[in-house]
PDB file of C-alpha atoms in Angstrom:
ATOM      1  CA  UNK A  13      -9.213  -3.498 -11.258  1.00 46.00           C
ATOM      2  CA  UNK A  14     -10.169  -3.013  -7.623  1.00 48.00           C
ATOM      3  CA  UNK A  15     -13.223  -0.928  -6.735  1.00 46.00           C
ATOM      4  CA  UNK A  16     -15.304  -0.298  -3.619  1.00 44.00           C
ATOM      5  CA  UNK A  17     -19.025  -0.332  -3.036  1.00 49.00           C
ATOM      6  CA  UNK A  18     -20.275   1.423   0.136  1.00 48.00           C
ATOM      7  CA  UNK A  19     -23.329  -0.235   1.627  1.00 47.00           C
ATOM      8  CA  UNK A  20     -25.264  -0.746   4.892  1.00 51.00           C
ATOM      9  CA  UNK A  21     -24.424   2.592   6.497  1.00 48.00           C
ATOM     10  CA  UNK A  22     -26.239   3.342   9.763  1.00 48.00           C
ATOM     11  CA  UNK A  23     -26.359   6.331  12.059  1.00 49.00           C
ATOM     12  CA  UNK A  24     -27.610   6.879  15.585  1.00 51.00           C
ATOM     13  CA  UNK A  25     -27.907   9.875  17.914  1.00 50.00           C
ATOM     14  CA  UNK A  26     -28.785   8.124  21.175  1.00 50.00           C
ATOM     15  CA  UNK A  27     -30.601   9.908  23.982  1.00 47.00           C
ATOM     16  CA  UNK A  28     -29.852   9.127  27.604  1.00 40.00           C
ATOM     17  CA  UNK A  29     -33.219   7.421  28.125  1.00 46.00           C
ATOM     18  CA  UNK A  30     -32.844   5.342  24.981  1.00 48.00           C
ATOM     19  CA  UNK A  31     -29.380   4.305  26.084  1.00 44.00           C
ATOM     20  CA  UNK A  32     -30.600   3.127  29.487  1.00 42.00           C
ATOM     21  CA  UNK A  33     -33.355   1.052  27.880  1.00 44.00           C
ATOM     22  CA  UNK A  34     -30.897  -0.351  25.364  1.00 44.00           C
ATOM     23  CA  UNK A  35     -28.397  -1.295  28.076  1.00 46.00           C
ATOM     24  CA  UNK A  36     -31.090  -3.008  30.136  1.00 48.00           C
ATOM     25  CA  UNK A  37     -32.165  -5.060  27.138  1.00 49.00           C
ATOM     26  CA  UNK A  38     -28.578  -5.882  26.285  1.00 44.00           C
ATOM     27  CA  UNK A  39     -27.818  -7.079  29.809  1.00 45.00           C
ATOM     28  CA  UNK A  40     -30.964  -9.159  29.790  1.00 46.00           C
ATOM     29  CA  UNK A  41     -30.024 -10.750  26.450  1.00 43.00           C
ATOM     30  CA  UNK A  42     -26.312 -10.943  27.412  1.00 46.00           C
ATOM     31  CA  UNK A  43     -25.332  -8.901  24.378  1.00 44.00           C
ATOM     32  CA  UNK A  44     -22.879  -6.033  24.002  1.00 43.00           C
ATOM     33  CA  UNK A  45     -24.661  -2.748  23.218  1.00 38.00           C
ATOM     34  CA  UNK A  46     -24.049  -1.598  19.664  1.00 37.00           C
ATOM     35  CA  UNK A  47     -24.788   2.045  20.511  1.00 34.00           C
ATOM     36  CA  UNK A  48     -23.268   3.769  23.509  1.00 39.00           C
ATOM     37  CA  UNK A  49     -24.354   7.060  25.017  1.00 34.00           C
ATOM     38  CA  UNK A  50     -22.554  10.076  23.608  1.00 54.00           C
ATOM     39  CA  UNK A  51     -23.029  13.571  24.976  1.00 61.00           C
ATOM     40  CA  UNK A  52     -23.811  15.605  21.867  1.00 72.00           C
ATOM     41  CA  UNK A  53     -22.188  12.921  19.768  1.00 85.00           C
ATOM     42  CA  UNK A  54     -23.051  11.090  16.589  1.00 89.00           C
ATOM     43  CA  UNK A  55     -22.125   7.463  16.001  1.00 93.00           C
ATOM     44  CA  UNK A  56     -22.255   5.845  12.567  1.00 94.00           C
ATOM     45  CA  UNK A  57     -21.197   2.548  11.042  1.00 94.00           C
ATOM     46  CA  UNK A  58     -20.190   1.972   7.436  1.00 96.00           C
ATOM     47  CA  UNK A  59     -19.104  -0.879   5.191  1.00 96.00           C
ATOM     48  CA  UNK A  60     -16.813  -0.805   2.153  1.00 97.00           C
ATOM     49  CA  UNK A  61     -15.855  -3.560  -0.281  1.00 96.00           C
ATOM     50  CA  UNK A  62     -13.251  -4.143  -2.942  1.00 95.00           C
ATOM     51  CA  UNK A  63     -13.079  -6.910  -5.535  1.00 94.00           C
ATOM     52  CA  UNK A  64      -9.444  -7.630  -6.339  1.00 95.00           C
ATOM     53  CA  UNK A  65      -8.691  -9.602  -9.511  1.00 94.00           C
ATOM     54  CA  UNK A  66      -5.578 -11.831  -9.551  1.00 95.00           C
ATOM     55  CA  UNK A  67      -2.465 -10.424 -11.196  1.00 95.00           C
ATOM     56  CA  UNK A  68      -0.364 -13.611 -11.401  1.00 96.00           C
ATOM     57  CA  UNK A  69      -0.852 -17.000 -13.077  1.00 96.00           C
ATOM     58  CA  UNK A  70       1.305 -20.077 -12.537  1.00 97.00           C
ATOM     59  CA  UNK A  71       1.295 -22.933 -15.054  1.00 97.00           C
ATOM     60  CA  UNK A  72       2.745 -26.386 -14.411  1.00 97.00           C
ATOM     61  CA  UNK A  73       4.110 -28.260 -17.428  1.00 97.00           C
ATOM     62  CA  UNK A  74       5.116 -31.910 -16.974  1.00 97.00           C
ATOM     63  CA  UNK A  75       7.116 -33.957 -19.515  1.00 96.00           C
ATOM     64  CA  UNK A  76       7.227 -37.742 -19.006  1.00 94.00           C
ATOM     65  CA  UNK A  77       9.098 -40.538 -20.779  1.00 93.00           C
ATOM     66  CA  UNK A  78       9.898 -44.251 -20.198  1.00 92.00           C
ATOM     67  CA  UNK A  79      12.715 -46.118 -22.015  1.00 91.00           C
ATOM     68  CA  UNK A  80      14.835 -49.242 -21.692  1.00 90.00           C
ATOM     69  CA  UNK A  81      18.043 -47.301 -21.033  1.00 90.00           C
ATOM     70  CA  UNK A  82      18.960 -44.022 -19.405  1.00 91.00           C
ATOM     71  CA  UNK A  83      20.375 -42.345 -22.516  1.00 91.00           C
ATOM     72  CA  UNK A  84      17.190 -42.858 -24.526  1.00 91.00           C
ATOM     73  CA  UNK A  85      14.927 -41.511 -21.795  1.00 91.00           C
ATOM     74  CA  UNK A  86      17.168 -38.446 -21.311  1.00 91.00           C
ATOM     75  CA  UNK A  87      17.272 -37.721 -25.053  1.00 91.00           C
ATOM     76  CA  UNK A  88      13.506 -38.113 -25.342  1.00 90.00           C
ATOM     77  CA  UNK A  89      12.918 -35.687 -22.478  1.00 93.00           C
ATOM     78  CA  UNK A  90      15.563 -33.204 -23.648  1.00 93.00           C
ATOM     79  CA  UNK A  91      14.014 -32.663 -27.078  1.00 92.00           C
ATOM     80  CA  UNK A  92      10.733 -31.632 -25.516  1.00 94.00           C
ATOM     81  CA  UNK A  93      12.421 -29.508 -22.876  1.00 95.00           C
ATOM     82  CA  UNK A  94      14.315 -27.603 -25.568  1.00 95.00           C
ATOM     83  CA  UNK A  95      11.082 -26.904 -27.447  1.00 95.00           C
ATOM     84  CA  UNK A  96       9.370 -25.665 -24.277  1.00 96.00           C
ATOM     85  CA  UNK A  97      12.309 -23.385 -23.409  1.00 95.00           C
ATOM     86  CA  UNK A  98      12.336 -22.005 -26.956  1.00 96.00           C
ATOM     87  CA  UNK A  99       8.601 -21.323 -26.832  1.00 96.00           C
ATOM     88  CA  UNK A 100       8.947 -19.477 -23.510  1.00 96.00           C
ATOM     89  CA  UNK A 101      11.856 -17.406 -24.828  1.00 95.00           C
ATOM     90  CA  UNK A 102       9.881 -16.540 -27.978  1.00 95.00           C
ATOM     91  CA  UNK A 103       7.110 -15.130 -25.762  1.00 96.00           C
ATOM     92  CA  UNK A 104       9.643 -13.137 -23.706  1.00 95.00           C
ATOM     93  CA  UNK A 105       9.195 -15.117 -20.508  1.00 96.00           C
ATOM     94  CA  UNK A 106      12.106 -14.319 -18.184  1.00 95.00           C
ATOM     95  CA  UNK A 107      14.320 -17.148 -16.972  1.00 93.00           C
ATOM     96  CA  UNK A 108      13.777 -15.933 -13.414  1.00 94.00           C
ATOM     97  CA  UNK A 109      10.053 -16.722 -13.842  1.00 96.00           C
ATOM     98  CA  UNK A 110      10.751 -20.366 -14.769  1.00 96.00           C
ATOM     99  CA  UNK A 111      11.552 -23.173 -12.324  1.00 96.00           C
ATOM    100  CA  UNK A 112      12.519 -26.621 -13.631  1.00 95.00           C
ATOM    101  CA  UNK A 113      13.161 -29.961 -11.926  1.00 94.00           C
ATOM    102  CA  UNK A 114      13.861 -33.533 -13.089  1.00 94.00           C
ATOM    103  CA  UNK A 115      13.146 -36.850 -11.426  1.00 93.00           C
ATOM    104  CA  UNK A 116      14.524 -40.213 -12.675  1.00 92.00           C
ATOM    105  CA  UNK A 117      13.313 -43.550 -11.294  1.00 90.00           C
ATOM    106  CA  UNK A 118      12.578 -47.132 -12.352  1.00 90.00           C
ATOM    107  CA  UNK A 119       9.114 -48.423 -13.177  1.00 85.00           C
ATOM    108  CA  UNK A 120       8.732 -52.165 -13.928  1.00 85.00           C
ATOM    109  CA  UNK A 121      12.256 -52.469 -15.291  1.00 86.00           C
ATOM    110  CA  UNK A 122      12.116 -49.263 -17.350  1.00 91.00           C
ATOM    111  CA  UNK A 123      13.784 -45.943 -16.719  1.00 93.00           C
ATOM    112  CA  UNK A 124      11.131 -43.282 -16.179  1.00 93.00           C
ATOM    113  CA  UNK A 125      11.866 -39.565 -16.079  1.00 94.00           C
ATOM    114  CA  UNK A 126       9.570 -36.682 -15.190  1.00 95.00           C
ATOM    115  CA  UNK A 127      10.602 -33.109 -15.912  1.00 95.00           C
ATOM    116  CA  UNK A 128       8.470 -30.322 -14.465  1.00 96.00           C
ATOM    117  CA  UNK A 129       8.292 -26.622 -15.325  1.00 96.00           C
ATOM    118  CA  UNK A 130       6.645 -24.065 -13.070  1.00 97.00           C
ATOM    119  CA  UNK A 131       6.161 -20.907 -15.126  1.00 97.00           C
ATOM    120  CA  UNK A 132       4.937 -17.632 -13.613  1.00 96.00           C
ATOM    121  CA  UNK A 133       3.035 -15.259 -15.919  1.00 97.00           C
ATOM    122  CA  UNK A 134       2.069 -11.651 -15.230  1.00 95.00           C
ATOM    123  CA  UNK A 135       0.383 -11.302 -18.629  1.00 95.00           C
ATOM    124  CA  UNK A 136      -2.701 -13.512 -18.914  1.00 95.00           C
ATOM    125  CA  UNK A 137      -2.832 -13.256 -22.727  1.00 95.00           C
ATOM    126  CA  UNK A 138       0.738 -14.539 -22.884  1.00 96.00           C
ATOM    127  CA  UNK A 139      -0.192 -17.329 -20.484  1.00 96.00           C
ATOM    128  CA  UNK A 140      -3.008 -18.464 -22.761  1.00 95.00           C
ATOM    129  CA  UNK A 141      -0.857 -18.229 -25.891  1.00 96.00           C
ATOM    130  CA  UNK A 142       1.980 -20.357 -24.469  1.00 97.00           C
ATOM    131  CA  UNK A 143      -0.361 -22.959 -22.989  1.00 96.00           C
ATOM    132  CA  UNK A 144      -2.327 -23.333 -26.239  1.00 96.00           C
ATOM    133  CA  UNK A 145       0.868 -23.586 -28.313  1.00 96.00           C
ATOM    134  CA  UNK A 146       2.363 -26.380 -26.198  1.00 96.00           C
ATOM    135  CA  UNK A 147      -0.869 -28.379 -26.199  1.00 95.00           C
ATOM    136  CA  UNK A 148      -1.112 -28.022 -29.979  1.00 94.00           C
ATOM    137  CA  UNK A 149       2.515 -28.826 -30.891  1.00 94.00           C
ATOM    138  CA  UNK A 150       3.516 -31.496 -28.352  1.00 94.00           C
ATOM    139  CA  UNK A 151       2.185 -35.017 -27.876  1.00 92.00           C
ATOM    140  CA  UNK A 152       0.439 -36.521 -24.862  1.00 91.00           C
ATOM    141  CA  UNK A 153       3.734 -37.118 -23.035  1.00 92.00           C
ATOM    142  CA  UNK A 154       3.527 -33.400 -22.192  1.00 95.00           C
ATOM    143  CA  UNK A 155       0.828 -32.263 -19.764  1.00 95.00           C
ATOM    144  CA  UNK A 156      -0.041 -28.568 -19.500  1.00 96.00           C
ATOM    145  CA  UNK A 157      -2.107 -27.951 -16.372  1.00 94.00           C
ATOM    146  CA  UNK A 158      -4.735 -25.252 -16.027  1.00 93.00           C
ATOM    147  CA  UNK A 159      -3.325 -21.995 -14.644  1.00 95.00           C
ATOM    148  CA  UNK A 160      -3.407 -21.295 -10.914  1.00 95.00           C
ATOM    149  CA  UNK A 161      -4.375 -17.659 -10.347  1.00 95.00           C
ATOM    150  CA  UNK A 162      -3.137 -15.673  -7.366  1.00 94.00           C
ATOM    151  CA  UNK A 163      -2.250 -12.211  -6.102  1.00 94.00           C
ATOM    152  CA  UNK A 164       1.080 -10.653  -5.385  1.00 89.00           C
ATOM    153  CA  UNK A 165       1.349 -10.083  -1.623  1.00 79.00           C
ATOM    154  CA  UNK A 166       1.723  -6.298  -1.849  1.00 90.00           C
ATOM    155  CA  UNK A 167      -1.377  -5.949  -4.030  1.00 92.00           C
ATOM    156  CA  UNK A 168      -3.643  -7.618  -1.455  1.00 92.00           C
ATOM    157  CA  UNK A 169      -2.100  -5.634   1.400  1.00 93.00           C
ATOM    158  CA  UNK A 170      -2.693  -2.341  -0.417  1.00 94.00           C
ATOM    159  CA  UNK A 171      -6.280  -3.372  -1.118  1.00 95.00           C
ATOM    160  CA  UNK A 172      -6.932  -4.201   2.563  1.00 94.00           C
ATOM    161  CA  UNK A 173      -5.674  -0.777   3.648  1.00 95.00           C
ATOM    162  CA  UNK A 174      -7.712   0.985   0.955  1.00 96.00           C
ATOM    163  CA  UNK A 175     -10.925  -0.827   1.912  1.00 97.00           C
ATOM    164  CA  UNK A 176     -10.568   0.225   5.557  1.00 95.00           C
ATOM    165  CA  UNK A 177      -9.882   3.818   4.511  1.00 96.00           C
ATOM    166  CA  UNK A 178     -12.939   3.796   2.247  1.00 97.00           C
ATOM    167  CA  UNK A 179     -15.099   2.538   5.136  1.00 96.00           C
ATOM    168  CA  UNK A 180     -13.895   5.447   7.288  1.00 96.00           C
ATOM    169  CA  UNK A 181     -14.605   7.897   4.451  1.00 96.00           C
ATOM    170  CA  UNK A 182     -18.108   6.473   4.064  1.00 96.00           C
ATOM    171  CA  UNK A 183     -18.709   6.809   7.816  1.00 95.00           C
ATOM    172  CA  UNK A 184     -17.607  10.447   7.821  1.00 94.00           C
ATOM    173  CA  UNK A 185     -19.715  11.231   4.750  1.00 94.00           C
ATOM    174  CA  UNK A 186     -22.795   9.688   6.366  1.00 93.00           C
ATOM    175  CA  UNK A 187     -22.168  11.587   9.608  1.00 92.00           C
ATOM    176  CA  UNK A 188     -21.957  14.866   7.667  1.00 92.00           C
ATOM    177  CA  UNK A 189     -25.226  14.107   5.836  1.00 92.00           C
ATOM    178  CA  UNK A 190     -27.051  13.199   9.056  1.00 90.00           C
ATOM    179  CA  UNK A 191     -25.726  16.299  10.828  1.00 88.00           C
ATOM    180  CA  UNK A 192     -26.764  18.527   7.923  1.00 89.00           C
ATOM    181  CA  UNK A 193     -30.292  17.079   8.069  1.00 88.00           C
ATOM    182  CA  UNK A 194     -30.434  17.968  11.777  1.00 84.00           C
ATOM    183  CA  UNK A 195     -28.996  21.446  11.114  1.00 87.00           C
ATOM    184  CA  UNK A 196     -25.823  20.563  12.956  1.00 88.00           C
ATOM    185  CA  UNK A 197     -22.240  20.140  11.887  1.00 89.00           C
ATOM    186  CA  UNK A 198     -19.716  17.406  12.542  1.00 90.00           C
ATOM    187  CA  UNK A 199     -16.792  18.148  14.835  1.00 89.00           C
ATOM    188  CA  UNK A 200     -13.629  16.175  15.472  1.00 91.00           C
ATOM    189  CA  UNK A 201     -13.715  12.371  15.579  1.00 92.00           C
ATOM    190  CA  UNK A 202     -14.045  10.878  19.060  1.00 92.00           C
ATOM    191  CA  UNK A 203     -13.265   7.272  18.175  1.00 93.00           C
ATOM    192  CA  UNK A 204     -12.949   5.034  15.120  1.00 94.00           C
ATOM    193  CA  UNK A 205     -13.128   1.275  15.527  1.00 95.00           C
ATOM    194  CA  UNK A 206     -12.800  -1.388  12.838  1.00 95.00           C
ATOM    195  CA  UNK A 207     -15.311  -4.104  13.620  1.00 94.00           C
ATOM    196  CA  UNK A 208     -14.027  -6.523  11.010  1.00 94.00           C
ATOM    197  CA  UNK A 209     -12.007  -6.862   7.842  1.00 94.00           C
ATOM    198  CA  UNK A 210     -12.724 -10.143   6.122  1.00 94.00           C
ATOM    199  CA  UNK A 211     -12.016 -11.593   2.705  1.00 93.00           C
ATOM    200  CA  UNK A 212     -12.966 -14.573   0.582  1.00 93.00           C
ATOM    201  CA  UNK A 213     -11.976 -16.039  -2.757  1.00 91.00           C
ATOM    202  CA  UNK A 214     -14.184 -16.885  -5.711  1.00 86.00           C
ATOM    203  CA  UNK A 215     -17.613 -15.642  -6.747  1.00 77.00           C
ATOM    204  CA  UNK A 216     -20.048 -14.125  -4.268  1.00 63.00           C
ATOM    205  CA  UNK A 217     -22.895 -16.143  -2.811  1.00 52.00           C
ATOM    206  CA  UNK A 218     -25.278 -14.626  -5.327  1.00 46.00           C
ATOM    207  CA  UNK A 219     -23.387 -16.073  -8.277  1.00 49.00           C
ATOM    208  CA  UNK A 220     -23.861 -19.624  -9.499  1.00 48.00           C
ATOM    209  CA  UNK A 221     -21.408 -22.143  -8.114  1.00 53.00           C
ATOM    210  CA  UNK A 222     -19.195 -23.890 -10.658  1.00 53.00           C
ATOM    211  CA  UNK A 223     -19.948 -27.486 -11.611  1.00 56.00           C
ATOM    212  CA  UNK A 224     -16.899 -29.428 -10.456  1.00 56.00           C
ATOM    213  CA  UNK A 225     -17.570 -32.152 -13.019  1.00 55.00           C
ATOM    214  CA  UNK A 226     -17.041 -29.694 -15.870  1.00 56.00           C
ATOM    215  CA  UNK A 227     -13.517 -28.461 -16.739  1.00 63.00           C
ATOM    216  CA  UNK A 228     -12.874 -24.913 -15.575  1.00 77.00           C
ATOM    217  CA  UNK A 229     -12.480 -22.353 -18.338  1.00 87.00           C
ATOM    218  CA  UNK A 230      -9.728 -19.740 -18.268  1.00 89.00           C
ATOM    219  CA  UNK A 231     -12.140 -16.954 -17.291  1.00 90.00           C
ATOM    220  CA  UNK A 232     -13.741 -19.116 -14.600  1.00 90.00           C
ATOM    221  CA  UNK A 233     -10.262 -19.658 -13.179  1.00 91.00           C
ATOM    222  CA  UNK A 234      -9.743 -15.895 -13.003  1.00 92.00           C
ATOM    223  CA  UNK A 235     -13.100 -15.552 -11.227  1.00 90.00           C
ATOM    224  CA  UNK A 236     -12.208 -18.272  -8.748  1.00 91.00           C
ATOM    225  CA  UNK A 237      -8.900 -16.516  -8.065  1.00 92.00           C
ATOM    226  CA  UNK A 238     -10.594 -13.164  -7.394  1.00 94.00           C
ATOM    227  CA  UNK A 239     -10.587 -11.985  -3.766  1.00 94.00           C
ATOM    228  CA  UNK A 240     -13.339  -9.880  -2.195  1.00 95.00           C
ATOM    229  CA  UNK A 241     -12.388  -7.764   0.820  1.00 96.00           C
ATOM    230  CA  UNK A 242     -15.015  -6.253   3.120  1.00 96.00           C
ATOM    231  CA  UNK A 243     -14.476  -3.986   6.125  1.00 96.00           C
ATOM    232  CA  UNK A 244     -16.841  -2.380   8.626  1.00 96.00           C
ATOM    233  CA  UNK A 245     -16.007   0.524  10.927  1.00 96.00           C
ATOM    234  CA  UNK A 246     -17.884   2.303  13.709  1.00 96.00           C
ATOM    235  CA  UNK A 247     -16.998   5.971  14.107  1.00 95.00           C
ATOM    236  CA  UNK A 248     -18.084   8.570  16.650  1.00 94.00           C
ATOM    237  CA  UNK A 249     -17.976  12.314  15.998  1.00 93.00           C
ATOM    238  CA  UNK A 250     -18.697  15.428  18.005  1.00 91.00           C
ATOM    239  CA  UNK A 251     -21.881  17.284  17.116  1.00 86.00           C
ATOM    240  CA  UNK A 252     -21.744  21.086  16.967  1.00 83.00           C
ATOM    241  CA  UNK A 253     -24.259  23.760  16.257  1.00 79.00           C
ATOM    242  CA  UNK A 254     -23.724  25.704  13.105  1.00 73.00           C
ATOM    243  CA  UNK A 255     -21.915  29.009  13.541  1.00 60.00           C
ATOM    244  CA  UNK A 256     -24.961  31.024  12.501  1.00 56.00           C
ATOM    245  CA  UNK A 257     -27.132  29.213  15.049  1.00 52.00           C
ATOM    246  CA  UNK A 258     -24.591  29.848  17.820  1.00 50.00           C
ATOM    247  CA  UNK A 259     -24.583  33.565  17.014  1.00 48.00           C
ATOM    248  CA  UNK A 260     -28.382  33.622  17.079  1.00 50.00           C
ATOM    249  CA  UNK A 261     -28.433  31.900  20.478  1.00 46.00           C
ATOM    250  CA  UNK A 262     -25.796  34.297  21.823  1.00 47.00           C
ATOM    251  CA  UNK A 263     -27.754  37.327  20.576  1.00 51.00           C
ATOM    252  CA  UNK A 264     -30.917  35.947  22.151  1.00 51.00           C
ATOM    253  CA  UNK A 265     -29.189  35.465  25.490  1.00 50.00           C
ATOM    254  CA  UNK A 266     -27.844  39.031  25.421  1.00 54.00           C
ATOM    255  CA  UNK A 267     -31.293  40.286  24.581  1.00 47.00           C
ATOM    256  CA  UNK A 268     -32.806  38.415  27.542  1.00 51.00           C
ATOM    257  CA  UNK A 269     -30.179  39.865  29.884  1.00 54.00           C
ATOM    258  CA  UNK A 270     -30.887  43.373  28.621  1.00 54.00           C
ATOM    259  CA  UNK A 271     -34.528  42.884  29.407  1.00 52.00           C
TER     260      UNK A 271
END
């Protein structure tokens, strides 16, 4: 399940003098200023993240056989193919989720045939059950590879959009909190800019890297297939006085004129 974690949220209400100093430093260091001058404006930046687990697993099953004549090698392969098809049907795997190919060639005077299944699973428990059954029931002429975990394209796209929206929400929430602390209120947005939206697969840098000399477990494969998406936005908002304060200022001005 995808979730987001807001972090590293900053806010700045730059003064004109501070902005001039900042621009001078930036020009000297040949850097682009991160904060620009806003007349009664508030600029904040916010980050949001989502960890998206894979929803698809693909398993490759290879059946191999070598015989003196073509008929024997075909019969040997066919018996195993029939068992694999039956096992998939028993676990309600759709035919549309199964791709199969055969390759016949000669090796040192023998006929050698390889038959390959590519099976797509959307249920990881079913994926484990089928893989374990085939390894248990068939001999070493059948190779069941470890699952390859991936995402459906629409799932990742939805997650990218949601992460960016969450970053904007976090920026607005922080702007409201800062304005409330200064006894101001946030007006309409002036600009919203996405600084980056990046993603990476596998565990975060804080987690231990997998030992490549040790076979990957099923759960480690899921972890390696997990995608983390991170987005950062910079948003600028108008700053307004609270209605009560504006009335007080107006009353004070009228009072001064009366005097």
